[in-house]
Short mmCIF file of C-alpha atoms in Angstrom, two decimals:
data_model
loop_
_atom_site.label_atom_id
_atom_site.label_comp_id
_atom_site.label_asym_id
_atom_site.label_seq_id
_atom_site.Cartn_x
_atom_site.Cartn_y
_atom_site.Cartn_z
CA UNK A 1 35.48 -33.60 -105.54
CA UNK A 2 34.97 -32.33 -109.07
CA UNK A 3 37.73 -33.00 -111.60
CA UNK A 4 39.86 -30.08 -112.68
CA UNK A 5 39.74 -29.48 -116.42
CA UNK A 6 42.98 -28.13 -117.86
CA UNK A 7 43.09 -26.06 -121.03
CA UNK A 8 44.72 -27.59 -124.10
CA UNK A 9 48.20 -26.15 -124.49
CA UNK A 10 51.31 -26.98 -126.50
CA UNK A 11 53.34 -26.64 -123.29
CA UNK A 12 51.17 -28.95 -121.17
CA UNK A 13 51.72 -32.68 -121.08
CA UNK A 14 49.44 -35.07 -119.19
CA UNK A 15 50.37 -38.73 -118.73
CA UNK A 16 47.78 -41.06 -120.24
CA UNK A 17 48.70 -43.91 -117.83
CA UNK A 18 50.19 -46.10 -120.56
CA UNK A 19 53.74 -47.37 -120.18
CA UNK A 20 55.99 -46.89 -117.14
CA UNK A 21 55.12 -44.13 -114.70
CA UNK A 22 57.19 -41.09 -115.77
CA UNK A 23 56.80 -39.24 -112.45
CA UNK A 24 60.45 -39.18 -111.32
CA UNK A 25 61.73 -38.14 -114.73
CA UNK A 26 59.03 -35.52 -115.17
CA UNK A 27 59.85 -33.97 -111.80
CA UNK A 28 63.56 -33.91 -112.60
CA UNK A 29 63.00 -32.08 -115.90
CA UNK A 30 60.10 -29.81 -114.89
CA UNK A 31 60.36 -26.08 -115.51
CA UNK A 32 57.24 -25.54 -113.37
CA UNK A 33 54.74 -27.76 -111.54
CA UNK A 34 50.97 -27.67 -111.08
CA UNK A 35 49.72 -29.48 -107.96
CA UNK A 36 46.39 -29.72 -106.19
CA UNK A 37 46.02 -28.20 -102.74
CA UNK A 38 44.79 -31.35 -101.03
CA UNK A 39 48.16 -32.91 -100.13
CA UNK A 40 50.78 -31.35 -97.88
CA UNK A 41 53.34 -33.94 -99.01
CA UNK A 42 52.75 -33.20 -102.72
CA UNK A 43 53.10 -29.47 -102.02
CA UNK A 44 56.35 -30.00 -100.10
CA UNK A 45 57.79 -32.32 -102.74
CA UNK A 46 56.92 -29.98 -105.62
CA UNK A 47 58.33 -26.99 -103.72
CA UNK A 48 61.61 -28.80 -103.11
CA UNK A 49 62.29 -28.91 -106.86
CA UNK A 50 63.27 -25.23 -106.99
CA UNK A 51 60.82 -24.39 -109.79
CA UNK A 52 57.61 -22.35 -109.72
CA UNK A 53 54.69 -24.27 -108.21
CA UNK A 54 51.14 -23.31 -109.14
CA UNK A 55 48.43 -24.66 -106.83
CA UNK A 56 44.97 -25.64 -108.08
CA UNK A 57 42.09 -25.60 -105.61
CA UNK A 58 43.91 -23.39 -103.10
CA UNK A 59 40.71 -22.16 -101.44
CA UNK A 60 39.68 -25.75 -100.65
CA UNK A 61 42.85 -26.61 -98.70
CA UNK A 62 42.36 -27.70 -95.10
CA UNK A 63 44.47 -29.06 -92.25
CA UNK A 64 48.14 -29.75 -92.93
CA UNK A 65 47.82 -28.78 -96.59
CA UNK A 66 46.44 -25.34 -95.64
CA UNK A 67 49.29 -24.81 -93.17
CA UNK A 68 51.86 -25.91 -95.77
CA UNK A 69 50.35 -23.53 -98.35
CA UNK A 70 50.54 -20.61 -95.96
CA UNK A 71 54.18 -21.28 -95.17
CA UNK A 72 55.20 -21.94 -98.78
CA UNK A 73 53.37 -18.85 -100.04
CA UNK A 74 55.09 -16.67 -97.45
CA UNK A 75 58.49 -17.58 -98.86
CA UNK A 76 57.31 -17.24 -102.48
CA UNK A 77 57.57 -20.93 -103.38
CA UNK A 78 53.93 -21.35 -104.45
CA UNK A 79 51.13 -19.31 -105.97
CA UNK A 80 47.48 -19.98 -106.57
CA UNK A 81 46.95 -21.17 -110.14
CA UNK A 82 44.58 -18.25 -110.71
CA UNK A 83 47.33 -15.77 -109.74
CA UNK A 84 50.00 -17.01 -112.14
CA UNK A 85 50.47 -14.73 -115.12
CA UNK A 86 51.73 -16.70 -118.14
CA UNK A 87 54.26 -14.14 -119.34
CA UNK A 88 55.33 -12.70 -115.98
CA UNK A 89 58.71 -13.86 -114.65
CA UNK A 90 58.57 -15.90 -111.44
CA UNK A 91 61.32 -18.11 -110.08
CA UNK A 92 59.35 -19.85 -107.32
CA UNK A 93 61.52 -21.51 -104.69
CA UNK A 94 64.63 -20.87 -106.84
CA UNK A 95 64.43 -17.22 -105.81
CA UNK A 96 65.44 -18.27 -102.28
CA UNK A 97 68.67 -19.91 -103.43
CA UNK A 98 71.89 -18.03 -103.69
#
């Protein structure tokens, strides 16, 4: 698979693999999450956070990941990365709560 190249942004932080793995803390403090479409478990975990989840590589999803995407998209928890508008409000899975 080809690597995904992310644009440089003041609001984007990417771990450089030095020091302790910040995954748990990053997930706890995330306002939104970007995940790849190749893992059903990553999609489910990100969607459980209650924040918007953008999915990179949506059209390449197969098997369990494709089924998870379909289900999560139906309830509004995820969107394809290409369909996320930077200034448009979107609550993601949080919209289902309450």
